[in-house]
Coordinates of C-alpha atoms in Angstrom, one line a residue:
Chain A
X836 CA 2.0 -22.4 -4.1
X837 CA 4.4 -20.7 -2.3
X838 CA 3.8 -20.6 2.1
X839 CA 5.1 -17.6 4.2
X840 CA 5.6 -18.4 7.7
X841 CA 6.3 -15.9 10.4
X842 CA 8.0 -16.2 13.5
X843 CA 7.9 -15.5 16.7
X844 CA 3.9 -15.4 16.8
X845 CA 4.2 -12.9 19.4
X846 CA 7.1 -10.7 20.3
X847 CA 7.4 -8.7 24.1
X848 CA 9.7 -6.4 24.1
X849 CA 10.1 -2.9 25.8
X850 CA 10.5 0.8 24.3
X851 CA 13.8 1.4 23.1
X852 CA 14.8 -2.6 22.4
X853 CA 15.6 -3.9 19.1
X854 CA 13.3 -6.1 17.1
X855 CA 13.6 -8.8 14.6
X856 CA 10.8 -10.6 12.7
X857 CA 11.3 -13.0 10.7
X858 CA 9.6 -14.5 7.7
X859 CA 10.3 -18.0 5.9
X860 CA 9.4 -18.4 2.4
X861 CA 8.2 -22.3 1.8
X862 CA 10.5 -22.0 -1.7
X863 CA 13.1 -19.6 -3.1
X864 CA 11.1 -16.3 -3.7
X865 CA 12.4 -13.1 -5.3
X866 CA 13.6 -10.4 -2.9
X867 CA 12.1 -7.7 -5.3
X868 CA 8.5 -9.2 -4.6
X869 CA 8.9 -9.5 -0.9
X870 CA 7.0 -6.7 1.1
X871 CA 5.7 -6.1 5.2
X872 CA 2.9 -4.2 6.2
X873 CA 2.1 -3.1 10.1
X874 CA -1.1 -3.4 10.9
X875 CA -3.2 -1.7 14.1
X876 CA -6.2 -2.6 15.8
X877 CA -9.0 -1.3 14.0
X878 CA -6.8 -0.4 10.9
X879 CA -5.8 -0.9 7.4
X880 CA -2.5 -2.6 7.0
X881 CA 0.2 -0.1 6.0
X882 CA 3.2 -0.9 3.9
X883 CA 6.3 -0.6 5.4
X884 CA 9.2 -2.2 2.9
X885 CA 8.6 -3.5 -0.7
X886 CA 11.8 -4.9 -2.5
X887 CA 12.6 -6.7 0.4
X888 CA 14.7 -3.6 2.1
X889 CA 13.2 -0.7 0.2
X890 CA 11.3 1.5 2.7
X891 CA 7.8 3.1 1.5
X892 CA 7.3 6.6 1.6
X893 CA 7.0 8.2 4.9
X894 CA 8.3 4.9 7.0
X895 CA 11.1 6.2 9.8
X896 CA 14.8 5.1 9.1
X897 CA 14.5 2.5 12.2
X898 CA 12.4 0.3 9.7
X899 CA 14.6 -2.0 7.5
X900 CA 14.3 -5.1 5.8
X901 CA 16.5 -8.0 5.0
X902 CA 16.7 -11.3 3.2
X903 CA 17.0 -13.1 0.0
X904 CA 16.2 -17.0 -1.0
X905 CA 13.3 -17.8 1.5
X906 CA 14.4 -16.2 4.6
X907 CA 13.9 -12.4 5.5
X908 CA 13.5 -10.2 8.8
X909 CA 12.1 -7.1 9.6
X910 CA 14.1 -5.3 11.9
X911 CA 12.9 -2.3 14.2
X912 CA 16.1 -0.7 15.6
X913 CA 14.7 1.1 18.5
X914 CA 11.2 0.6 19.7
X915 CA 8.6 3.7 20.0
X916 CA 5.1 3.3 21.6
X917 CA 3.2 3.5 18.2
X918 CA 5.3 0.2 16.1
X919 CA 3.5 -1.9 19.3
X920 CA 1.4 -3.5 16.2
X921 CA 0.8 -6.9 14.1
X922 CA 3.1 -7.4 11.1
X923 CA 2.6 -9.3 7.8
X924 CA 5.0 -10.3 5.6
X925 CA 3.7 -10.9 1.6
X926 CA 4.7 -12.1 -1.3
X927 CA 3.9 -11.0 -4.7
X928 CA 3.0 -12.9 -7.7
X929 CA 0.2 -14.4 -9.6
X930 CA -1.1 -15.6 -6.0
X931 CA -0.1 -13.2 -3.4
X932 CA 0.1 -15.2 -0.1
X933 CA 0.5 -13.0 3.3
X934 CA 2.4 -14.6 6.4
X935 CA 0.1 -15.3 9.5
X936 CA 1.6 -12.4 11.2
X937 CA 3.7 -11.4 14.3
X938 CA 2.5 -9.7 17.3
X939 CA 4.8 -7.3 18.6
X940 CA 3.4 -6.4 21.8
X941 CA 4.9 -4.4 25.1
X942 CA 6.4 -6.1 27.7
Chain B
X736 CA -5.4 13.0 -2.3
X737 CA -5.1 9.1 -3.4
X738 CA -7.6 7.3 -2.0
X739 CA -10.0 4.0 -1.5
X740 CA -13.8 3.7 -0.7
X741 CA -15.3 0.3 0.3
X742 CA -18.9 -0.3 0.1
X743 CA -21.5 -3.1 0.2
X744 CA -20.4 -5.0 2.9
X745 CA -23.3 -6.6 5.4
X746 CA -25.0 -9.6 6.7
X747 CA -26.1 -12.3 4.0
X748 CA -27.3 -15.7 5.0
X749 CA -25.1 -19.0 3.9
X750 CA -25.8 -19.2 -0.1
X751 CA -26.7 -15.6 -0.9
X752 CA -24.5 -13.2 -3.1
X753 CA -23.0 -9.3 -2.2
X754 CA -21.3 -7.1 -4.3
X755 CA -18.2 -5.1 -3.1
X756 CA -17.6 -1.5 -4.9
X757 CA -14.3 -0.2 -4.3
X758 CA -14.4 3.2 -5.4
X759 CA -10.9 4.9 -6.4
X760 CA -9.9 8.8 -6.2
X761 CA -6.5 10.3 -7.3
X762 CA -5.6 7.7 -9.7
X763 CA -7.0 5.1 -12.2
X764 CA -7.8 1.8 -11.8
X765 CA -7.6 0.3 -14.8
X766 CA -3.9 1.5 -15.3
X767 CA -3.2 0.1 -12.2
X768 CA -3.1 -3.7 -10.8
X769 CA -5.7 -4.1 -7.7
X770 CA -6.0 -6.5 -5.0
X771 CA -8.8 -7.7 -2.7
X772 CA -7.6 -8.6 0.7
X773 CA -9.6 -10.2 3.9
X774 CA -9.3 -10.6 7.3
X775 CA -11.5 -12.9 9.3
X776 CA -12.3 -11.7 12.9
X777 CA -9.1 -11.9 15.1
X778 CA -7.3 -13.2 12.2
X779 CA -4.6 -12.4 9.8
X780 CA -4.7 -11.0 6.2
X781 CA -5.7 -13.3 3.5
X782 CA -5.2 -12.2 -0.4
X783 CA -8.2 -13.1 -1.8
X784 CA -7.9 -11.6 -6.1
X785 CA -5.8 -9.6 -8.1
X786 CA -7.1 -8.0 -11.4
X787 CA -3.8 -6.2 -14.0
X788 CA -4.2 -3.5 -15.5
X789 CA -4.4 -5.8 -18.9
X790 CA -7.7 -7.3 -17.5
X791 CA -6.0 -10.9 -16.2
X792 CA -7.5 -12.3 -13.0
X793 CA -6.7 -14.2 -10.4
X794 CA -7.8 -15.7 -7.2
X795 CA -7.0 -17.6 -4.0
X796 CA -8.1 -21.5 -4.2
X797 CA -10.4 -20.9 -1.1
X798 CA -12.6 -18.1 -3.5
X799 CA -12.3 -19.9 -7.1
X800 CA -15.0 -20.1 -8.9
X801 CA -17.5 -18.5 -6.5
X802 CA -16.1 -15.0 -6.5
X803 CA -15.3 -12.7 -9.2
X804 CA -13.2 -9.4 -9.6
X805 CA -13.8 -7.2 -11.8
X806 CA -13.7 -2.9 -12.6
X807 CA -15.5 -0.2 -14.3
X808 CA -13.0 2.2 -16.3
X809 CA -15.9 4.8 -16.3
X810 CA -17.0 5.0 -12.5
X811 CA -13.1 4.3 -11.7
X812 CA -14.4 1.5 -9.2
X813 CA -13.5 -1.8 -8.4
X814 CA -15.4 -4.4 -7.3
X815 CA -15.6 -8.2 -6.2
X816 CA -18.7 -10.3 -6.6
X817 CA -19.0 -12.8 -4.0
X818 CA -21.7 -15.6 -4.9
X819 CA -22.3 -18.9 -3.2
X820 CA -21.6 -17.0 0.4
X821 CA -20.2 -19.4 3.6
X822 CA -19.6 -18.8 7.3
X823 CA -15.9 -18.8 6.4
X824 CA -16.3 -16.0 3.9
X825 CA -17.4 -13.9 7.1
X826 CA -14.4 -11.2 7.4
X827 CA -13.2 -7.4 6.5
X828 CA -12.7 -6.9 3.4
X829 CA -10.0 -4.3 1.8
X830 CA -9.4 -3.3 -1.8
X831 CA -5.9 -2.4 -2.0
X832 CA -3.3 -1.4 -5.0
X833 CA -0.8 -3.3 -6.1
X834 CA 1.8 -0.9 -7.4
X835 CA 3.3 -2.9 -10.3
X836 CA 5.2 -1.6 -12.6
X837 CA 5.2 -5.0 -15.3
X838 CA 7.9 -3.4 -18.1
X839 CA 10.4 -3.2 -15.0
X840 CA 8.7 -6.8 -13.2
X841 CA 8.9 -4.1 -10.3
X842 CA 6.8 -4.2 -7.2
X843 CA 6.3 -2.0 -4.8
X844 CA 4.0 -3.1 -2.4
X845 CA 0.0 -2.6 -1.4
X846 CA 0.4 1.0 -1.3
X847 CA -2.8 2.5 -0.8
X848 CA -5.6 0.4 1.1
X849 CA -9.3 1.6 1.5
X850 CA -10.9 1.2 5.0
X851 CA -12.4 -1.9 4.6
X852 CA -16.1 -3.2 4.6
X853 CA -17.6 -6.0 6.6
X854 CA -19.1 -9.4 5.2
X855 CA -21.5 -11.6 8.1
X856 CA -22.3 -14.5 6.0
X857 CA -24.6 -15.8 9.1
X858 CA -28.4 -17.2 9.1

């Protein structure tokens, strides 16, 4: 069974910095199966990329998503005071394991 | 408007059984794949089942054999029946859709997620 595992656990950054998540597949995965969600406190999760770099509908251009094999990053381009969130990666399949998350929280 | 409605979430003590409805507006389940999803208190998001639209199942190892997924074309609900309860099992608990699209072996992601309701397995 394939293990995703996130990394940093937390991220401190400011407004306006650039921010890269990263998320390790345990064995080769499919980019086209490769998805991250933001989640806030007292929230659903909310999809952000599917496909690996395919952004959902209604997520802002500074979203993107990279990676292929077993290693892919989320990347926020310029910070704004609502992506201060947690973010899951997840992979699709007949088992649909989740990453333990990142923390991106304000500095 | 596309949406999901948990329901029958609550406190149950260590053994008992609770059904989850997940009840589905703007689209139908059964042509769709859907996903239950957890999160224990202060934790991350654990995929718990998956049923396709064909009627396959699937769960994680940590739910097997104690929990079942399952729908009802003609209430367009969802729902997951959790028997044989433990402290562990204690969490929020979202339905969510897996958009699929199996001729293409597309995915697209959990795009629509209901609110989530909350399982206390305590005594």
């Amino acid at each position: 069974e394939i293990v995703l595992t996130q990394s940093p656990g937390t991220l401190s950054l400011s407004p306006g910095e650039r921010a890269t998540l990263s998320c390790r597949a345990s064995q080769s995965v499919s980019s086209s199966y490769l998805a991250w969600y933001q989640q806030k406190p007292g929230q659903a999760p909310r999809l952000l990329i599917y496909g690996a770099s395919s952004r959902a509908t209604g997520i802002p251009d500074r979203f993107s998503g990279s990676g292929s094999g077993t290693d892919f990053t989320l990347t926020i381009s310029r910070l704004e005071p609502e992506d201060f969130a947690v973010y899951y990666c997840q992979q699709y399949g007949i088992h649909q394991p989740f990453g333990q998350g990142t923390k991106l929280e304000i500095k | 408007e596309v949406q999901l409605v948990e329901s029958g979430g609550g406190l149950i003590q260590p053994g008992g059984s609770l059904r989850l409805s997940c009840a589905a507006s703007g689209f139908t389940v059964s042509s769709n794949y859907m996903s239950w999803v957890r999160q224990a208190p202060g934790k991350g998001l654990e995929w718990v089942s998956v049923i396709y639209s064909g009627g396959s199942t699937y769960y994680a190892d940590s739910v097997k054999g104690r929990f079942t997924i399952s729908r009802d074309n003609s209430k367009n609900t969802l729902y997951l029946q959790m028997n044989s309860l433990r402290a562990e099992d204690t969490a929020v608990y979202y339905c969510a859709r897996d958009a699929v699209v199996p001729a293409a072996m597309g995915y697209y992601g959990m795009d629509v997620w209901g609110q989530g309701t909350t399982v206390t397995v305590s005594s």
